[in-house]
């Protein structure tokens, strides 16, 4: 049994890869930083793990990898993240386009490449990493939230098409997950700003998400979990923002 995990070089992807390896899967771990993938392969003991450099924004590279590795039993579309927290009118266009290319286009191309073989074999599980940002807007979330809304709706529409095929599809939508590089990447390597995000609160951990994946993939084959939304106990929703006397 083979599982491909994108973005396995840190955070949630690394934890999911570790759990799937524990379950006995042969892994194809991908990401742009090969040395991090090689480290993980070594930590997992080297057997049943193939590390492949893959930038998910490179469609030709995705097709070449799929051609090389063939069908998989599990695809975890985890690679992604946020860039910046500026308001829409101040955000960098390059950040927006990178978020769309990674969170939306990369996930879509890889799914398109691997799905037909799953349907042909009448089995397979796709797990997408969405976010609570895909359902609940927040200031500065703009394109990141929109990209994760795509992940949510694409996952539900896949479920519609895949009914009766034996292929399962889940969108996991976490709130704040610490012990990842998510905030470091979002704040363009500003370590102080990144660590302050989790000050004084208990965030979810990558292991929490990986345990959820373990649960999902060990369910009987007739059970499909469509969407999972989860948050730290210390996180909640904001009130509606009302601007008064603005003119
Ligand atoms: N942390 C949170 O609070 C949180 C909450 C909700 C959802 N999520 C989602 O969970 C997923 C994992 O994030 P994380 O929290 O674990 O953050 P992370 O530690 O920054 O991990 C992101 C992973 O994505 C990979 N990646 C980024 N751009 C890529 C590209 N162009 N091609 C291939 N791989 C790429 C990175 O690997 P390389 O840099 O080596 O390529 C890295 O392994 C993301 O989709 C994120 O949006 C995170």
PDB file of C-alpha atoms and ligand atoms in Angstrom:
ATOM      1  CA  UNK A   1       0.000   0.000   0.000  1.00  0.00           C
ATOM      2  CA  UNK A   2       1.445   3.312  -1.150  1.00  0.00           C
ATOM      3  CA  UNK A   3       0.841   6.834   0.152  1.00  0.00           C
ATOM      4  CA  UNK A   4       2.007  10.112  -1.373  1.00  0.00           C
ATOM      5  CA  UNK A   5       2.294  13.120   0.908  1.00  0.00           C
ATOM      6  CA  UNK A   6       3.035  16.598  -0.424  1.00  0.00           C
ATOM      7  CA  UNK A   7       4.814  19.055   1.847  1.00  0.00           C
ATOM      8  CA  UNK A   8       6.285  16.286   4.009  1.00  0.00           C
ATOM      9  CA  UNK A   9       9.406  18.335   4.730  1.00  0.00           C
ATOM     10  CA  UNK A  10       7.891  20.009   7.809  1.00  0.00           C
ATOM     11  CA  UNK A  11       4.941  20.452  10.124  1.00  0.00           C
ATOM     12  CA  UNK A  12       1.689  18.631   9.445  1.00  0.00           C
ATOM     13  CA  UNK A  13       2.918  16.761   6.361  1.00  0.00           C
ATOM     14  CA  UNK A  14       5.891  15.347   8.225  1.00  0.00           C
ATOM     15  CA  UNK A  15       3.663  14.137  11.080  1.00  0.00           C
ATOM     16  CA  UNK A  16       1.164  12.553   8.663  1.00  0.00           C
ATOM     17  CA  UNK A  17       4.002  10.788   6.827  1.00  0.00           C
ATOM     18  CA  UNK A  18       5.283   9.415  10.131  1.00  0.00           C
ATOM     19  CA  UNK A  19       1.871   8.027  11.112  1.00  0.00           C
ATOM     20  CA  UNK A  20       1.247   6.463   7.692  1.00  0.00           C
ATOM     21  CA  UNK A  21       4.688   4.854   7.850  1.00  0.00           C
ATOM     22  CA  UNK A  22       3.788   3.439  11.292  1.00  0.00           C
ATOM     23  CA  UNK A  23       0.658   1.973   9.706  1.00  0.00           C
ATOM     24  CA  UNK A  24       2.865   0.099   7.227  1.00  0.00           C
ATOM     25  CA  UNK A  25       2.456   2.252   4.129  1.00  0.00           C
ATOM     26  CA  UNK A  26       5.173   2.643   1.555  1.00  0.00           C
ATOM     27  CA  UNK A  27       5.724   6.412   1.369  1.00  0.00           C
ATOM     28  CA  UNK A  28       6.409   8.850  -1.417  1.00  0.00           C
ATOM     29  CA  UNK A  29       7.319  12.008   0.466  1.00  0.00           C
ATOM     30  CA  UNK A  30       7.608  15.240  -1.491  1.00  0.00           C
ATOM     31  CA  UNK A  31       8.532  18.871  -1.009  1.00  0.00           C
ATOM     32  CA  UNK A  32      10.998  21.398  -2.381  1.00  0.00           C
ATOM     33  CA  UNK A  33      13.673  20.851   0.325  1.00  0.00           C
ATOM     34  CA  UNK A  34      15.247  17.509  -0.463  1.00  0.00           C
ATOM     35  CA  UNK A  35      17.573  17.498   2.570  1.00  0.00           C
ATOM     36  CA  UNK A  36      14.585  17.760   4.915  1.00  0.00           C
ATOM     37  CA  UNK A  37      12.885  14.871   3.131  1.00  0.00           C
ATOM     38  CA  UNK A  38      16.075  12.805   3.310  1.00  0.00           C
ATOM     39  CA  UNK A  39      16.301  13.531   7.062  1.00  0.00           C
ATOM     40  CA  UNK A  40      12.746  12.291   7.523  1.00  0.00           C
ATOM     41  CA  UNK A  41      13.457   9.174   5.450  1.00  0.00           C
ATOM     42  CA  UNK A  42      16.471   8.459   7.670  1.00  0.00           C
ATOM     43  CA  UNK A  43      14.456   8.998  10.848  1.00  0.00           C
ATOM     44  CA  UNK A  44      11.838   6.571   9.550  1.00  0.00           C
ATOM     45  CA  UNK A  45      14.550   3.982   9.084  1.00  0.00           C
ATOM     46  CA  UNK A  46      15.030   4.398   5.331  1.00  0.00           C
ATOM     47  CA  UNK A  47      12.879   1.460   4.282  1.00  0.00           C
ATOM     48  CA  UNK A  48       9.540   1.971   2.502  1.00  0.00           C
ATOM     49  CA  UNK A  49      10.301   5.688   2.007  1.00  0.00           C
ATOM     50  CA  UNK A  50      11.116   7.398  -1.300  1.00  0.00           C
ATOM     51  CA  UNK A  51      11.937  11.107  -1.085  1.00  0.00           C
ATOM     52  CA  UNK A  52      11.237  13.149  -4.225  1.00  0.00           C
ATOM     53  CA  UNK A  53      11.828  16.834  -4.764  1.00  0.00           C
ATOM     54  CA  UNK A  54       8.584  18.311  -6.024  1.00  0.00           C
ATOM     55  CA  UNK A  55       7.395  21.877  -6.372  1.00  0.00           C
ATOM     56  CA  UNK A  56       3.619  21.510  -6.650  1.00  0.00           C
ATOM     57  CA  UNK A  57       3.407  24.682  -8.720  1.00  0.00           C
ATOM     58  CA  UNK A  58       5.315  22.869 -11.492  1.00  0.00           C
ATOM     59  CA  UNK A  59       2.716  20.946 -13.500  1.00  0.00           C
ATOM     60  CA  UNK A  60       5.293  19.180 -15.692  1.00  0.00           C
ATOM     61  CA  UNK A  61       7.171  17.997 -12.581  1.00  0.00           C
ATOM     62  CA  UNK A  62       3.930  16.606 -11.112  1.00  0.00           C
ATOM     63  CA  UNK A  63       3.226  14.666 -14.297  1.00  0.00           C
ATOM     64  CA  UNK A  64       6.797  13.343 -14.417  1.00  0.00           C
ATOM     65  CA  UNK A  65       6.611  12.153 -10.792  1.00  0.00           C
ATOM     66  CA  UNK A  66       3.239  10.453 -11.279  1.00  0.00           C
ATOM     67  CA  UNK A  67       4.597   8.754 -14.391  1.00  0.00           C
ATOM     68  CA  UNK A  68       7.552   7.532 -12.326  1.00  0.00           C
ATOM     69  CA  UNK A  69       5.748   6.304  -9.198  1.00  0.00           C
ATOM     70  CA  UNK A  70       2.437   5.120 -10.699  1.00  0.00           C
ATOM     71  CA  UNK A  71      -0.772   4.605  -8.748  1.00  0.00           C
ATOM     72  CA  UNK A  72      -1.051   5.345  -5.026  1.00  0.00           C
ATOM     73  CA  UNK A  73      -3.555   4.206  -2.404  1.00  0.00           C
ATOM     74  CA  UNK A  74      -3.515   7.454  -0.439  1.00  0.00           C
ATOM     75  CA  UNK A  75      -2.839  10.994  -1.629  1.00  0.00           C
ATOM     76  CA  UNK A  76      -2.393  13.649   1.041  1.00  0.00           C
ATOM     77  CA  UNK A  77      -2.556  17.098  -0.568  1.00  0.00           C
ATOM     78  CA  UNK A  78      -0.886  18.933   2.291  1.00  0.00           C
ATOM     79  CA  UNK A  79       1.608  21.301   0.607  1.00  0.00           C
ATOM     80  CA  UNK A  80       0.434  24.860   0.988  1.00  0.00           C
ATOM     81  CA  UNK A  81       0.313  27.798   3.301  1.00  0.00           C
ATOM     82  CA  UNK A  82      -0.329  31.493   3.680  1.00  0.00           C
ATOM     83  CA  UNK A  83       1.838  34.414   2.593  1.00  0.00           C
ATOM     84  CA  UNK A  84       1.324  37.712   4.372  1.00  0.00           C
ATOM     85  CA  UNK A  85      -1.507  39.044   6.523  1.00  0.00           C
ATOM     86  CA  UNK A  86      -1.939  42.425   4.831  1.00  0.00           C
ATOM     87  CA  UNK A  87      -5.354  43.746   3.930  1.00  0.00           C
ATOM     88  CA  UNK A  88      -6.379  43.101   0.328  1.00  0.00           C
ATOM     89  CA  UNK A  89      -5.686  46.676  -0.705  1.00  0.00           C
ATOM     90  CA  UNK A  90      -2.122  46.432   0.602  1.00  0.00           C
ATOM     91  CA  UNK A  91      -1.208  42.810  -0.150  1.00  0.00           C
ATOM     92  CA  UNK A  92       1.523  41.808  -2.585  1.00  0.00           C
ATOM     93  CA  UNK A  93       0.174  40.379  -5.834  1.00  0.00           C
ATOM     94  CA  UNK A  94       3.081  37.913  -5.929  1.00  0.00           C
ATOM     95  CA  UNK A  95       1.956  36.512  -2.528  1.00  0.00           C
ATOM     96  CA  UNK A  96      -1.579  36.076  -3.845  1.00  0.00           C
ATOM     97  CA  UNK A  97      -0.466  34.316  -7.009  1.00  0.00           C
ATOM     98  CA  UNK A  98       1.872  31.988  -5.098  1.00  0.00           C
ATOM     99  CA  UNK A  99      -0.910  31.038  -2.668  1.00  0.00           C
ATOM    100  CA  UNK A 100      -3.225  30.201  -5.570  1.00  0.00           C
ATOM    101  CA  UNK A 101      -0.511  28.255  -7.411  1.00  0.00           C
ATOM    102  CA  UNK A 102       0.333  26.199  -4.309  1.00  0.00           C
ATOM    103  CA  UNK A 103      -2.927  25.704  -2.413  1.00  0.00           C
ATOM    104  CA  UNK A 104      -5.215  25.534  -5.444  1.00  0.00           C
ATOM    105  CA  UNK A 105      -3.424  24.698  -8.688  1.00  0.00           C
ATOM    106  CA  UNK A 106      -0.883  22.262  -7.220  1.00  0.00           C
ATOM    107  CA  UNK A 107      -3.545  20.308  -5.335  1.00  0.00           C
ATOM    108  CA  UNK A 108      -5.796  20.276  -8.402  1.00  0.00           C
ATOM    109  CA  UNK A 109      -3.137  19.068 -10.851  1.00  0.00           C
ATOM    110  CA  UNK A 110      -1.923  16.291  -8.558  1.00  0.00           C
ATOM    111  CA  UNK A 111      -5.470  15.136  -7.881  1.00  0.00           C
ATOM    112  CA  UNK A 112      -6.231  15.133 -11.604  1.00  0.00           C
ATOM    113  CA  UNK A 113      -3.103  13.069 -12.261  1.00  0.00           C
ATOM    114  CA  UNK A 114      -3.698  10.400  -9.588  1.00  0.00           C
ATOM    115  CA  UNK A 115      -7.475  10.094  -9.463  1.00  0.00           C
ATOM    116  CA  UNK A 116      -8.164   8.013 -12.626  1.00  0.00           C
ATOM    117  CA  UNK A 117      -5.992   5.131 -11.390  1.00  0.00           C
ATOM    118  CA  UNK A 118      -7.782   5.160  -8.018  1.00  0.00           C
ATOM    119  CA  UNK A 119     -11.157   4.962  -9.740  1.00  0.00           C
ATOM    120  CA  UNK A 120      -9.910   2.214 -12.047  1.00  0.00           C
ATOM    121  CA  UNK A 121      -8.751   0.199  -9.019  1.00  0.00           C
ATOM    122  CA  UNK A 122     -11.990   1.059  -7.190  1.00  0.00           C
ATOM    123  CA  UNK A 123     -10.077   2.154  -4.109  1.00  0.00           C
ATOM    124  CA  UNK A 124      -8.119   5.094  -2.830  1.00  0.00           C
ATOM    125  CA  UNK A 125      -8.235   7.905  -0.311  1.00  0.00           C
ATOM    126  CA  UNK A 126      -7.550  11.573  -0.975  1.00  0.00           C
ATOM    127  CA  UNK A 127      -7.010  13.792   2.038  1.00  0.00           C
ATOM    128  CA  UNK A 128      -6.857  17.528   1.426  1.00  0.00           C
ATOM    129  CA  UNK A 129      -5.564  20.070   3.905  1.00  0.00           C
ATOM    130  CA  UNK A 130      -8.065  22.888   3.943  1.00  0.00           C
ATOM    131  CA  UNK A 131      -8.402  25.329   6.819  1.00  0.00           C
ATOM    132  CA  UNK A 132     -11.029  26.999   8.985  1.00  0.00           C
ATOM    133  CA  UNK A 133      -9.946  30.032   6.926  1.00  0.00           C
ATOM    134  CA  UNK A 134     -11.819  28.443   4.020  1.00  0.00           C
ATOM    135  CA  UNK A 135     -15.084  28.854   5.869  1.00  0.00           C
ATOM    136  CA  UNK A 136     -14.635  31.794   8.218  1.00  0.00           C
ATOM    137  CA  UNK A 137     -13.171  35.078   6.937  1.00  0.00           C
ATOM    138  CA  UNK A 138     -10.745  37.168   8.990  1.00  0.00           C
ATOM    139  CA  UNK A 139      -8.958  40.445   8.247  1.00  0.00           C
ATOM    140  CA  UNK A 140      -5.873  39.753   6.124  1.00  0.00           C
ATOM    141  CA  UNK A 141      -7.027  36.232   5.263  1.00  0.00           C
ATOM    142  CA  UNK A 142      -8.175  37.325   1.787  1.00  0.00           C
ATOM    143  CA  UNK A 143      -6.604  35.028  -0.830  1.00  0.00           C
ATOM    144  CA  UNK A 144      -5.485  32.373   1.681  1.00  0.00           C
ATOM    145  CA  UNK A 145      -9.091  32.015   2.876  1.00  0.00           C
ATOM    146  CA  UNK A 146     -10.354  31.989  -0.707  1.00  0.00           C
ATOM    147  CA  UNK A 147      -7.819  29.322  -1.702  1.00  0.00           C
ATOM    148  CA  UNK A 148      -8.894  27.110   1.221  1.00  0.00           C
ATOM    149  CA  UNK A 149     -12.560  27.708   0.312  1.00  0.00           C
ATOM    150  CA  UNK A 150     -11.652  26.249  -3.067  1.00  0.00           C
ATOM    151  CA  UNK A 151     -10.161  23.212  -1.303  1.00  0.00           C
ATOM    152  CA  UNK A 152     -13.338  22.760   0.716  1.00  0.00           C
ATOM    153  CA  UNK A 153     -15.692  23.059  -2.252  1.00  0.00           C
ATOM    154  CA  UNK A 154     -13.469  21.037  -4.605  1.00  0.00           C
ATOM    155  CA  UNK A 155     -13.375  18.238  -2.011  1.00  0.00           C
ATOM    156  CA  UNK A 156     -17.173  18.227  -1.676  1.00  0.00           C
ATOM    157  CA  UNK A 157     -17.579  18.227  -5.457  1.00  0.00           C
ATOM    158  CA  UNK A 158     -15.107  15.352  -5.760  1.00  0.00           C
ATOM    159  CA  UNK A 159     -17.263  13.484  -3.258  1.00  0.00           C
ATOM    160  CA  UNK A 160     -20.240  14.074  -5.555  1.00  0.00           C
ATOM    161  CA  UNK A 161     -18.397  12.643  -8.565  1.00  0.00           C
ATOM    162  CA  UNK A 162     -16.795   9.764  -6.669  1.00  0.00           C
ATOM    163  CA  UNK A 163     -19.973   8.306  -5.167  1.00  0.00           C
ATOM    164  CA  UNK A 164     -20.004   4.591  -5.924  1.00  0.00           C
ATOM    165  CA  UNK A 165     -16.403   4.448  -7.201  1.00  0.00           C
ATOM    166  CA  UNK A 166     -14.865   3.133  -3.987  1.00  0.00           C
ATOM    167  CA  UNK A 167     -12.647   6.231  -3.754  1.00  0.00           C
ATOM    168  CA  UNK A 168     -12.854   8.337  -0.616  1.00  0.00           C
ATOM    169  CA  UNK A 169     -12.178  12.042  -0.136  1.00  0.00           C
ATOM    170  CA  UNK A 170     -11.805  14.110   3.029  1.00  0.00           C
ATOM    171  CA  UNK A 171     -11.094  17.775   3.633  1.00  0.00           C
ATOM    172  CA  UNK A 172      -9.416  18.435   6.988  1.00  0.00           C
ATOM    173  CA  UNK A 173      -9.878  22.025   8.099  1.00  0.00           C
ATOM    174  CA  UNK A 174      -7.734  22.911  11.100  1.00  0.00           C
ATOM    175  CA  UNK A 175      -7.556  26.131  13.062  1.00  0.00           C
ATOM    176  CA  UNK A 176      -4.198  27.124  14.559  1.00  0.00           C
ATOM    177  CA  UNK A 177      -1.560  24.389  14.398  1.00  0.00           C
ATOM    178  CA  UNK A 178       1.716  25.212  16.155  1.00  0.00           C
ATOM    179  CA  UNK A 179       5.093  23.449  15.828  1.00  0.00           C
ATOM    180  CA  UNK A 180       4.978  24.078  12.067  1.00  0.00           C
ATOM    181  CA  UNK A 181       6.617  26.626   9.782  1.00  0.00           C
ATOM    182  CA  UNK A 182       3.223  28.038   8.823  1.00  0.00           C
ATOM    183  CA  UNK A 183       3.609  31.420  10.556  1.00  0.00           C
ATOM    184  CA  UNK A 184       7.307  31.676   9.721  1.00  0.00           C
ATOM    185  CA  UNK A 185       6.408  31.339   6.036  1.00  0.00           C
ATOM    186  CA  UNK A 186       3.400  33.657   6.366  1.00  0.00           C
ATOM    187  CA  UNK A 187       5.548  36.389   7.920  1.00  0.00           C
ATOM    188  CA  UNK A 188       8.430  35.911   5.487  1.00  0.00           C
ATOM    189  CA  UNK A 189      10.853  34.458   8.089  1.00  0.00           C
ATOM    190  CA  UNK A 190      10.162  37.048  10.837  1.00  0.00           C
ATOM    191  CA  UNK A 191      10.782  34.593  13.700  1.00  0.00           C
ATOM    192  CA  UNK A 192       9.612  36.935  16.470  1.00  0.00           C
ATOM    193  CA  UNK A 193       6.299  37.720  14.786  1.00  0.00           C
ATOM    194  CA  UNK A 194       5.818  34.058  13.911  1.00  0.00           C
ATOM    195  CA  UNK A 195       6.336  32.776  17.451  1.00  0.00           C
ATOM    196  CA  UNK A 196       4.129  35.507  18.966  1.00  0.00           C
ATOM    197  CA  UNK A 197       1.145  33.980  17.133  1.00  0.00           C
ATOM    198  CA  UNK A 198       1.126  31.079  19.614  1.00  0.00           C
ATOM    199  CA  UNK A 199       2.073  33.070  22.760  1.00  0.00           C
ATOM    200  CA  UNK A 200       0.158  32.036  25.868  1.00  0.00           C
ATOM    201  CA  UNK A 201      -2.201  29.605  24.128  1.00  0.00           C
ATOM    202  CA  UNK A 202      -2.214  25.891  23.365  1.00  0.00           C
ATOM    203  CA  UNK A 203      -2.385  25.411  19.615  1.00  0.00           C
ATOM    204  CA  UNK A 204      -3.168  22.134  17.887  1.00  0.00           C
ATOM    205  CA  UNK A 205      -0.065  20.094  17.035  1.00  0.00           C
ATOM    206  CA  UNK A 206       0.897  18.347  13.797  1.00  0.00           C
ATOM    207  CA  UNK A 207       0.474  15.080  15.742  1.00  0.00           C
ATOM    208  CA  UNK A 208      -3.192  15.970  16.394  1.00  0.00           C
ATOM    209  CA  UNK A 209      -3.786  16.236  12.645  1.00  0.00           C
ATOM    210  CA  UNK A 210      -1.758  13.109  11.905  1.00  0.00           C
ATOM    211  CA  UNK A 211      -3.820  11.157  14.484  1.00  0.00           C
ATOM    212  CA  UNK A 212      -6.963  12.304  12.695  1.00  0.00           C
ATOM    213  CA  UNK A 213      -5.522  11.042   9.401  1.00  0.00           C
ATOM    214  CA  UNK A 214      -4.715   7.725  11.063  1.00  0.00           C
ATOM    215  CA  UNK A 215      -8.360   7.491  12.148  1.00  0.00           C
ATOM    216  CA  UNK A 216      -9.695   8.380   8.688  1.00  0.00           C
ATOM    217  CA  UNK A 217      -7.540   5.912   6.755  1.00  0.00           C
ATOM    218  CA  UNK A 218      -8.259   3.018   9.122  1.00  0.00           C
ATOM    219  CA  UNK A 219     -12.044   3.323   8.862  1.00  0.00           C
ATOM    220  CA  UNK A 220     -13.867   0.537   7.010  1.00  0.00           C
ATOM    221  CA  UNK A 221     -13.959   1.141   3.219  1.00  0.00           C
ATOM    222  CA  UNK A 222     -17.669   2.037   3.194  1.00  0.00           C
ATOM    223  CA  UNK A 223     -17.126   5.081   5.458  1.00  0.00           C
ATOM    224  CA  UNK A 224     -16.247   8.485   3.990  1.00  0.00           C
ATOM    225  CA  UNK A 225     -15.518  11.431   6.255  1.00  0.00           C
ATOM    226  CA  UNK A 226     -16.403  14.448   4.095  1.00  0.00           C
ATOM    227  CA  UNK A 227     -15.134  17.387   6.127  1.00  0.00           C
ATOM    228  CA  UNK A 228     -13.463  17.745   9.503  1.00  0.00           C
ATOM    229  CA  UNK A 229     -13.282  21.167  11.139  1.00  0.00           C
ATOM    230  CA  UNK A 230     -11.196  21.363  14.304  1.00  0.00           C
ATOM    231  CA  UNK A 231      -9.674  24.088  16.437  1.00  0.00           C
ATOM    232  CA  UNK A 232      -7.681  24.482  19.622  1.00  0.00           C
ATOM    233  CA  UNK A 233      -9.861  24.971  22.678  1.00  0.00           C
ATOM    234  CA  UNK A 234      -8.122  28.346  23.065  1.00  0.00           C
ATOM    235  CA  UNK A 235      -9.247  29.603  19.631  1.00  0.00           C
ATOM    236  CA  UNK A 236     -12.682  30.927  18.688  1.00  0.00           C
ATOM    237  CA  UNK A 237     -14.522  33.231  16.298  1.00  0.00           C
ATOM    238  CA  UNK A 238     -14.504  37.017  16.263  1.00  0.00           C
ATOM    239  CA  UNK A 239     -17.504  39.304  16.425  1.00  0.00           C
ATOM    240  CA  UNK A 240     -18.737  41.119  13.296  1.00  0.00           C
ATOM    241  CA  UNK A 241     -16.709  44.251  12.760  1.00  0.00           C
ATOM    242  CA  UNK A 242     -18.818  47.415  12.527  1.00  0.00           C
ATOM    243  CA  UNK A 243     -17.227  50.684  11.395  1.00  0.00           C
ATOM    244  CA  UNK A 244     -19.054  53.739  12.737  1.00  0.00           C
ATOM    245  CA  UNK A 245     -18.906  57.371  11.609  1.00  0.00           C
ATOM    246  CA  UNK A 246     -16.510  56.512   8.781  1.00  0.00           C
ATOM    247  CA  UNK A 247     -17.680  59.300   6.495  1.00  0.00           C
TER     248      UNK A 247
HETATM  249  N1  LIG B   1      -0.332  25.520  10.691  1.00  0.00           N
HETATM  250  C1  LIG B   1      -1.599  25.928  10.671  1.00  0.00           C
HETATM  251  O1  LIG B   1      -2.040  26.677  11.550  1.00  0.00           O
HETATM  252  C2  LIG B   1      -2.542  25.450   9.590  1.00  0.00           C
HETATM  253  C3  LIG B   1      -3.912  25.611   9.794  1.00  0.00           C
HETATM  254  C4  LIG B   1      -4.795  25.195   8.814  1.00  0.00           C
HETATM  255  C5  LIG B   1      -4.316  24.615   7.657  1.00  0.00           C
HETATM  256  N2  LIG B   1      -2.977  24.475   7.471  1.00  0.00           N
HETATM  257  C6  LIG B   1      -2.523  23.890   6.201  1.00  0.00           C
HETATM  258  O2  LIG B   1      -1.788  22.721   6.482  1.00  0.00           O
HETATM  259  C7  LIG B   1      -0.853  22.484   5.421  1.00  0.00           C
HETATM  260  C8  LIG B   1       0.534  22.224   6.014  1.00  0.00           C
HETATM  261  O3  LIG B   1       0.983  23.402   6.633  1.00  0.00           O
HETATM  262  P1  LIG B   1       1.900  23.399   7.944  1.00  0.00           P
HETATM  263  O4  LIG B   1       1.147  24.103   9.006  1.00  0.00           O
HETATM  264  O5  LIG B   1       2.454  22.074   8.223  1.00  0.00           O
HETATM  265  O6  LIG B   1       3.032  24.435   7.474  1.00  0.00           O
HETATM  266  P2  LIG B   1       4.562  24.211   7.081  1.00  0.00           P
HETATM  267  O7  LIG B   1       5.297  23.660   8.242  1.00  0.00           O
HETATM  268  O8  LIG B   1       5.005  25.528   6.510  1.00  0.00           O
HETATM  269  O9  LIG B   1       4.505  23.121   5.927  1.00  0.00           O
HETATM  270  C9  LIG B   1       4.170  23.445   4.614  1.00  0.00           C
HETATM  271  C10 LIG B   1       4.700  22.362   3.710  1.00  0.00           C
HETATM  272  O10 LIG B   1       4.300  22.674   2.374  1.00  0.00           O
HETATM  273  C11 LIG B   1       5.422  22.556   1.537  1.00  0.00           C
HETATM  274  N3  LIG B   1       5.308  23.466   0.404  1.00  0.00           N
HETATM  275  C12 LIG B   1       5.075  24.794   0.415  1.00  0.00           C
HETATM  276  N4  LIG B   1       5.084  25.270  -0.839  1.00  0.00           N
HETATM  277  C13 LIG B   1       5.332  24.213  -1.647  1.00  0.00           C
HETATM  278  C14 LIG B   1       5.491  24.051  -3.048  1.00  0.00           C
HETATM  279  N5  LIG B   1       5.393  25.086  -3.895  1.00  0.00           N
HETATM  280  N6  LIG B   1       5.746  22.815  -3.547  1.00  0.00           N
HETATM  281  C15 LIG B   1       5.847  21.766  -2.718  1.00  0.00           C
HETATM  282  N7  LIG B   1       5.726  21.840  -1.387  1.00  0.00           N
HETATM  283  C16 LIG B   1       5.470  23.060  -0.873  1.00  0.00           C
HETATM  284  C17 LIG B   1       6.629  22.880   2.406  1.00  0.00           C
HETATM  285  O11 LIG B   1       7.777  22.206   1.920  1.00  0.00           O
HETATM  286  P3  LIG B   1       8.995  22.878   1.146  1.00  0.00           P
HETATM  287  O12 LIG B   1       9.163  24.267   1.680  1.00  0.00           O
HETATM  288  O13 LIG B   1      10.140  21.970   1.419  1.00  0.00           O
HETATM  289  O14 LIG B   1       8.560  22.844  -0.291  1.00  0.00           O
HETATM  290  C18 LIG B   1       6.214  22.279   3.732  1.00  0.00           C
HETATM  291  O15 LIG B   1       6.589  20.925   3.800  1.00  0.00           O
HETATM  292  C19 LIG B   1      -0.936  23.701   4.506  1.00  0.00           C
HETATM  293  O16 LIG B   1      -1.750  23.402   3.401  1.00  0.00           O
HETATM  294  C20 LIG B   1      -1.586  24.752   5.388  1.00  0.00           C
HETATM  295  O17 LIG B   1      -2.265  25.737   4.632  1.00  0.00           O
HETATM  296  C21 LIG B   1      -2.077  24.862   8.407  1.00  0.00           C
END
